Coordinates of C-alpha atoms in Angstrom, one line a residue:
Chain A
X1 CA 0.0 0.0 0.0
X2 CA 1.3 3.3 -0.6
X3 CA 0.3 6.6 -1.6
X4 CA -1.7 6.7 -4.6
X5 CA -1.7 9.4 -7.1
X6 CA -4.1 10.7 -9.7
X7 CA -3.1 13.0 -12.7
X8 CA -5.6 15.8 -14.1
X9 CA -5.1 17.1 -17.3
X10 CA -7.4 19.6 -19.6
X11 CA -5.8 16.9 -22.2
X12 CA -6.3 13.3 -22.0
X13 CA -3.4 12.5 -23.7
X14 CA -1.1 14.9 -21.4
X15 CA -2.6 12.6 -18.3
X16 CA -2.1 9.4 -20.1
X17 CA 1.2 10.2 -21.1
X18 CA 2.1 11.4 -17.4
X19 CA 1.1 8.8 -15.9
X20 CA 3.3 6.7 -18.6
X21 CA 6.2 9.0 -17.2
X22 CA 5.6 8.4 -13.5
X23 CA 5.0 4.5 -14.1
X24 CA 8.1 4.4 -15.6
X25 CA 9.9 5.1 -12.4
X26 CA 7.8 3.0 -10.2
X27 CA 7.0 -0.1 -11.9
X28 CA 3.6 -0.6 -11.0
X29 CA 4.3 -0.3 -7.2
X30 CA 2.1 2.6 -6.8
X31 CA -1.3 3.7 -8.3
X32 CA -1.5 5.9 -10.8
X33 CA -4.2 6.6 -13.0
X34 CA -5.0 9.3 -15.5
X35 CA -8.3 12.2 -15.3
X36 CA -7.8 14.0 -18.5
X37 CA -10.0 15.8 -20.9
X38 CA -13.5 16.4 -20.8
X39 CA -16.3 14.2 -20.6
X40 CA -16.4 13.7 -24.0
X41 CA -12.5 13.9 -24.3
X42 CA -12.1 17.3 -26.2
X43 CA -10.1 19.8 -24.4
X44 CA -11.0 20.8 -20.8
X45 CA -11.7 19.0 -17.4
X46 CA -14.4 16.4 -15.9
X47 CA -15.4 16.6 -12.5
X48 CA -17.0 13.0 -13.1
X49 CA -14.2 12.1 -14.3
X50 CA -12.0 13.2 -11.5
X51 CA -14.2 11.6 -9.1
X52 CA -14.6 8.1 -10.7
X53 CA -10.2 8.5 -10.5
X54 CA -10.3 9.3 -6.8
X55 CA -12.8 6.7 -6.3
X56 CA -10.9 4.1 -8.0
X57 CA -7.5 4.7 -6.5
X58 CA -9.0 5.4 -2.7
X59 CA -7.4 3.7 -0.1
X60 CA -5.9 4.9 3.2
X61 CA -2.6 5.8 2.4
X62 CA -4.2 8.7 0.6
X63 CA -4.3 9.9 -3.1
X64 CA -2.1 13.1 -4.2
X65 CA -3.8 14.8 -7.0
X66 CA -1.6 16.2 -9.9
X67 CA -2.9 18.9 -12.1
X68 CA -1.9 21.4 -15.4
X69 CA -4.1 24.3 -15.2
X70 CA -6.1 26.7 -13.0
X71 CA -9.6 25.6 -13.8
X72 CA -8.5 22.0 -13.4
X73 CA -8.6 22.5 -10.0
X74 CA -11.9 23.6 -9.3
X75 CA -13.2 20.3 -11.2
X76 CA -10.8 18.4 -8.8
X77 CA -12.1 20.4 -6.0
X78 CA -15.6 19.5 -6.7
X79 CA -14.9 15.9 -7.1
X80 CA -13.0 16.3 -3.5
X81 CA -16.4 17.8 -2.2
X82 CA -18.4 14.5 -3.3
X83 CA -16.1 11.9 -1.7
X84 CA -17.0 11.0 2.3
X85 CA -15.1 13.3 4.9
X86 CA -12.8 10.5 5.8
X87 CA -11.7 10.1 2.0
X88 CA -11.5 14.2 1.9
X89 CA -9.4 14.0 4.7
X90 CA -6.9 11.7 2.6
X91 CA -7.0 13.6 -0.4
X92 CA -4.5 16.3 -1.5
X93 CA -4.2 18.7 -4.6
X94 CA -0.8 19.5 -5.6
X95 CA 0.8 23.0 -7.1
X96 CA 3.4 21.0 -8.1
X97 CA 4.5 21.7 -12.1
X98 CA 2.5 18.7 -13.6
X99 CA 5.3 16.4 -15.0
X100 CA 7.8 17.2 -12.8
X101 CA 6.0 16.9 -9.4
X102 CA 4.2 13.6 -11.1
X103 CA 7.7 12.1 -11.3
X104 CA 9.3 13.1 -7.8
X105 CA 6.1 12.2 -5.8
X106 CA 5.5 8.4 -8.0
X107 CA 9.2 8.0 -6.6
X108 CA 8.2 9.2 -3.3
X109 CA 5.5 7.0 -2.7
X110 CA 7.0 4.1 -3.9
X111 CA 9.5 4.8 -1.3
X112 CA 6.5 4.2 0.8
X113 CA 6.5 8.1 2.5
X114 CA 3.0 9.3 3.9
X115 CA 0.5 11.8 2.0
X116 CA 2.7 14.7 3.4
X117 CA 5.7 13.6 2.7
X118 CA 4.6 12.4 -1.0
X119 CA 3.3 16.0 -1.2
X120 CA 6.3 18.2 0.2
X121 CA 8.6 16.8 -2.0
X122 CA 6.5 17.1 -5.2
X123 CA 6.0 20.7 -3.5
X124 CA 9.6 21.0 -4.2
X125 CA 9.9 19.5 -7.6
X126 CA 10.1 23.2 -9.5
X127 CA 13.7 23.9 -7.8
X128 CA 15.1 20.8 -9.6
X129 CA 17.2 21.9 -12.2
X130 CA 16.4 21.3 -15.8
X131 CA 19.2 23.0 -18.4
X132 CA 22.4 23.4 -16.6
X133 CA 24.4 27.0 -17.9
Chain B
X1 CA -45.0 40.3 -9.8
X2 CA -42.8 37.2 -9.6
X3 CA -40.5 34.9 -11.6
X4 CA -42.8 31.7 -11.7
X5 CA -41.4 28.1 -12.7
X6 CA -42.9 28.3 -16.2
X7 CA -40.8 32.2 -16.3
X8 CA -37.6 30.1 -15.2
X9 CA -37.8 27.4 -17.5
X10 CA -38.7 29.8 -20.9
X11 CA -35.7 31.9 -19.3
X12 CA -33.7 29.2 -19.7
X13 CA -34.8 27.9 -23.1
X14 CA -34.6 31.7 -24.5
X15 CA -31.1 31.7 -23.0
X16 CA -29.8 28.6 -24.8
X17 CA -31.1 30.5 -28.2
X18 CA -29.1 33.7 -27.1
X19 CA -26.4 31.8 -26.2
X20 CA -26.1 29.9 -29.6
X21 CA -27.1 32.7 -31.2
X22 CA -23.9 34.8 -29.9
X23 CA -21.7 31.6 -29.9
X24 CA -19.2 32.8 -32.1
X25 CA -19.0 36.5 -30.9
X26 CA -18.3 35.0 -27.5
X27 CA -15.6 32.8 -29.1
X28 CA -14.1 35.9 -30.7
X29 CA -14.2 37.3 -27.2
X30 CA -12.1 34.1 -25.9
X31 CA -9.8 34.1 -28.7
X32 CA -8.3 37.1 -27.9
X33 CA -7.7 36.4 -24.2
X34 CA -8.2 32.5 -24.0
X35 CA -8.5 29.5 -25.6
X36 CA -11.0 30.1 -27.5
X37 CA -13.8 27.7 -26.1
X38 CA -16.2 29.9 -24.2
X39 CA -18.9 30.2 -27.3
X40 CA -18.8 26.3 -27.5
X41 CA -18.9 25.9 -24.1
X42 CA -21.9 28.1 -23.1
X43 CA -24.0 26.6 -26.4
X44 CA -22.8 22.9 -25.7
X45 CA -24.1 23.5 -22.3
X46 CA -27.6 25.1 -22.7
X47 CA -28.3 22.8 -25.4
X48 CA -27.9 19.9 -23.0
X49 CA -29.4 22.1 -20.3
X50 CA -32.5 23.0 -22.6
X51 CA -32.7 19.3 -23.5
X52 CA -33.8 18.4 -19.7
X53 CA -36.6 21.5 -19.5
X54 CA -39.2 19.5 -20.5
X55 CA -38.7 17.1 -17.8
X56 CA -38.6 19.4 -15.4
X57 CA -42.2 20.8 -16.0
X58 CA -43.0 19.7 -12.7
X59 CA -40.4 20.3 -11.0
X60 CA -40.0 23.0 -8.2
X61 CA -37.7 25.8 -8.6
X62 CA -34.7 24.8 -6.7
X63 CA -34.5 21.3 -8.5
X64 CA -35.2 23.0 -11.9
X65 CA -31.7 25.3 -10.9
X66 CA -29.9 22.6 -9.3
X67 CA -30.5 20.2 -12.5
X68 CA -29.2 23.2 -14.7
X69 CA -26.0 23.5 -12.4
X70 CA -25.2 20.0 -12.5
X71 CA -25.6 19.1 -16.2
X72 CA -23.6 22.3 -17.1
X73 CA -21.0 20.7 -14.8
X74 CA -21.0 17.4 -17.2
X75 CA -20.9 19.1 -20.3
X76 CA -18.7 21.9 -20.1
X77 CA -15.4 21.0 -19.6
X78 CA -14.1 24.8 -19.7
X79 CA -13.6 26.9 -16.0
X80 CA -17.7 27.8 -17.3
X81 CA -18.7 24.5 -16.3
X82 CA -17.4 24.6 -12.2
X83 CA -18.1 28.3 -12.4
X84 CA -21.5 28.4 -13.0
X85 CA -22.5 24.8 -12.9
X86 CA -21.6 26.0 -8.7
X87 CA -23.6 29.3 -9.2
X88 CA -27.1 27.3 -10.7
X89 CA -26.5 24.6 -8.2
X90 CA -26.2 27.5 -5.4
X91 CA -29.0 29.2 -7.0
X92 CA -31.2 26.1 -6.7
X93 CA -30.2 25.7 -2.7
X94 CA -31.5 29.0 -2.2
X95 CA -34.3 28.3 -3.9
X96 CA -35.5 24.4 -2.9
X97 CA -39.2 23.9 -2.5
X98 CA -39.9 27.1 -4.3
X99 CA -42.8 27.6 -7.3
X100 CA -42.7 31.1 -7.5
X101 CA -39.7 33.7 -6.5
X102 CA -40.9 37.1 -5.2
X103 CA -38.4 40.3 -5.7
X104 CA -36.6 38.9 -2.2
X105 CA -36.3 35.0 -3.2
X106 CA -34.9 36.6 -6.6
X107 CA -32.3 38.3 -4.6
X108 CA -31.4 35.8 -2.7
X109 CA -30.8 33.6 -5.5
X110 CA -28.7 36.0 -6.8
X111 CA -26.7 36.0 -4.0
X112 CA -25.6 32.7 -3.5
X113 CA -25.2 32.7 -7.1
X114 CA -22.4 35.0 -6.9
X115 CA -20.9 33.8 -3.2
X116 CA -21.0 30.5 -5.2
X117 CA -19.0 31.9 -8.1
X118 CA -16.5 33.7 -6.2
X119 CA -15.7 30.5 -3.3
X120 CA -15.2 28.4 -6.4
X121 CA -13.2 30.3 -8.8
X122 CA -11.3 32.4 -5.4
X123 CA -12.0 35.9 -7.8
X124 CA -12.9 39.3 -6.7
X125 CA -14.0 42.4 -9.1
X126 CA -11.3 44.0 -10.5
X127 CA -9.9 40.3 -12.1
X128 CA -11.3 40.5 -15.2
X129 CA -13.4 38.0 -14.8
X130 CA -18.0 37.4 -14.9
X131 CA -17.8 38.7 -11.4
X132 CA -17.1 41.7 -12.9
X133 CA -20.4 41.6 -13.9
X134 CA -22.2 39.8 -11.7
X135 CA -21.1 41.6 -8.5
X136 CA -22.6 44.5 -9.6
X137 CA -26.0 43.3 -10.9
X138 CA -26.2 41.6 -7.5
X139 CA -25.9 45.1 -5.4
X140 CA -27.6 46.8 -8.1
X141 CA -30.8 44.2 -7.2
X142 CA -30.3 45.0 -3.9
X143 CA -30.6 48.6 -4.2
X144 CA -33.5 48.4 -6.5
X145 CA -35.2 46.1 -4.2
X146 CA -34.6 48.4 -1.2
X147 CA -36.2 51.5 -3.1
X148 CA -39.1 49.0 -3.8
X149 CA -39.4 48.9 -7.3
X150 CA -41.1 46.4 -8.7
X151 CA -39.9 43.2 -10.0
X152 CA -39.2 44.2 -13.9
X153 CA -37.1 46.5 -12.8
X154 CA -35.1 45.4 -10.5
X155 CA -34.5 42.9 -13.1
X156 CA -33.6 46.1 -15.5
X157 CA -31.6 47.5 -13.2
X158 CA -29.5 44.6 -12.6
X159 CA -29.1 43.5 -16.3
X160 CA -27.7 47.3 -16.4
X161 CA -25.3 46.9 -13.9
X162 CA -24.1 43.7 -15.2
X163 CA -23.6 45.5 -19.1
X164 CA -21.7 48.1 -17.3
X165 CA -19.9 45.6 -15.8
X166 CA -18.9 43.4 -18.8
X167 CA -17.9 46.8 -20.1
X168 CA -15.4 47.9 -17.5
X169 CA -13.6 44.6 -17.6
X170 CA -11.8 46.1 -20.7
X171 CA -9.2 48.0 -20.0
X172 CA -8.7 45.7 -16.5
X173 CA -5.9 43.2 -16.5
X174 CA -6.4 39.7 -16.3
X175 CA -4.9 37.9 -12.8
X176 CA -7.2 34.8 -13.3
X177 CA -8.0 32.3 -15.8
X178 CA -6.5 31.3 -19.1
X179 CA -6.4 35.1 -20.3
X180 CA -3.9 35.9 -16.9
X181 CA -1.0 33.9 -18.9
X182 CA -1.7 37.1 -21.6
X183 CA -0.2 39.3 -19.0
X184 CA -0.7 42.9 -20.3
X185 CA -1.6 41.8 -23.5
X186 CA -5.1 40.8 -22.1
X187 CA -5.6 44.8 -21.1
X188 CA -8.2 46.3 -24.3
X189 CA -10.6 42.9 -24.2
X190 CA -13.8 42.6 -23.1
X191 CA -14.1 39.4 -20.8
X192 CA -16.1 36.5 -22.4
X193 CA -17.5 35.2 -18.8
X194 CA -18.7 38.9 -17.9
X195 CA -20.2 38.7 -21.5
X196 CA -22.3 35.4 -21.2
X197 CA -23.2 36.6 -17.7
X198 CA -24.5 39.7 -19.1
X199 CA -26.4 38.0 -21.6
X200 CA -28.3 35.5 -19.2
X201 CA -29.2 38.5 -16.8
X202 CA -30.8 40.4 -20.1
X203 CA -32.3 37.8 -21.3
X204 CA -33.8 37.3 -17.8
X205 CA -34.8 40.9 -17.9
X206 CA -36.4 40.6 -21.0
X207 CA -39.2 38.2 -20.6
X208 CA -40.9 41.6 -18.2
X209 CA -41.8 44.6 -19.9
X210 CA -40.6 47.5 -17.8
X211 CA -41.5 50.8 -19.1

């Protein structure tokens, strides 16, 4: 059991392929799943489908949500709203950059750190350093 | 005077034909400053939302608004679709059990409308965004409802207030939404949320002849 993580995207092949990422450096030991696109898979978010992610990957290690853009999280806020207090409770949006904090908190997890841990050090993610000068 | 269920519901199917009707003027709007959906997204919705009217003849008030905030939350999958799927669904709390909303109820409504919009999307006036508008069509109801006028024109006064609105968020700069990555280059637009917001407030105004 560890933390489990779901990733919210306005596209639903950004979340697919982030998840693809994050997998990649876990190896199935942690739960990932994907929440991108509209209902209908055009451009934009789902609250539904948010919701049916958070359902799916609940458990009491808690779930980390991962997200691109600002109106991304008030679809993943109202899907937070419909789960029971106790699972509200577990569940976490991050401000991490979306690949980056997907990446550092899938290894995080697997490491088997709690909620806050898994969320701290995606929290941190941006100061890693991409092109060395 | 008040805004019966059968006012609501031809509100609502008037406002899906004003809000295909202006789809791509709104899209215009949200290609300047955004991504270009907001047209789509307010006709996609209302279609779906005037789709359900019929079955919602019997209906009282606050399900008839509560069904229009949820299926505008499943079918618009733009910041519109949280934004005012929370202000119908706040809208229809205020209003459960209702047939019939007096001046006051209309108010009311009003006002967790906007409380809704602003908890959700954490934006004040001065953003740039359809609080821009619909903060002050909200205090201009209130003022009209104080003075006692009657219903039509409160309604007038408020559609009014949300025009001017709409209006002033042109030369503001955006700090929320897509249009807030435009930086300065989203000062000299007019907002498309303040826009469709205006337009369901007129259209609301419209169905009462207020001389």
């Amino acid at each position: 059991m560890s933390v489990s993580l779901v990733i919210v995207s306005h596209s639903t092949q950004l979340a697919d392929g982030v998840v693809e990422l994050a997998g990649q450096m876990t190896r199935g030991a942690v739960s990932i799943i994907a929440a991108g696109g509209s209902a209908d898979g055009s451009l934009g978010t789902s609250m539904e489908k948010v919701l049916a992610a958070l359902q799916q990957v609940s458990g009491p290690d808690g779930t980390l949500v991962l997200l691109d853009l600002g109106s991304a999280v008030m679809a993943t806020e109202m899907a937070i709203e419909a789960l029971s207090p106790d699972e509200q409770q577990r569940t976490l949006i991050s401000s991490a950059p979306l690949v980056e904090g997907a990446v550092v908190a899938a290894v995080e997890a697997a490491a088997g750190s709690t909620l806050q841990e898994v969320a701290e050090a995606a929290a941190s993610a941006h100061q890693m350093p991409k092109v060395r000068t | 005077m008040s805004i019966t269920k059968a006012d609501l519901l031809r509100w609502l199917e008037q406002s899906a034909q004003v809000l295909h009707d202006n789809r791509d003027y709104l899209t215009q709007l949200d290609s300047a400053i955004g991504d270009a959906d907001h047209g789509v997204n307010m006709d996609r919705g209302f279609q779906a939302v005037k789709a359900k009217l019929a079955g919602l003849a019997d209906a009282d008030i606050g399900t008839i608004l509560k069904t229009v905030g949820t299926t505008l939350v499943s079918t618009v999958g733009g910041a519109s679709g949280p934004l005012y799927g929370t202000a119908f669904l706040r809208a229809g709390i205020a209003t459960t059990g209702k047939s019939e909303l007096q001046t006051g109820d209309f108010v009311a409504m009003l006002e967790a409308a906007v409380e809704g919009v602003k908890a959700r999307g954490k934006a004040q006036t001065g953003e740039k965004t359809m609080i821009d508008a619909l903060s002050p069509a909200l205090a201009a109801a209130r003022q009209a409802q104080q003075a006692q006028l009657d219903l039509p024109h409160v309604l007038q006064r408020c559609s009014a207030a949300a025009e001017e609105g709409m209006k002033s968020t042109i030369p503001m700069l955006a700090t929320k939404g897509r249009a807030s990555y435009l930086g300065e280059r989203s000062i000299n637009h007019q907002d498309p949320g303040a826009t469709s917001s205006w337009l369901l407030l007129k259209t609301l105004s419209g169905l009462y002849a207020a001389s």
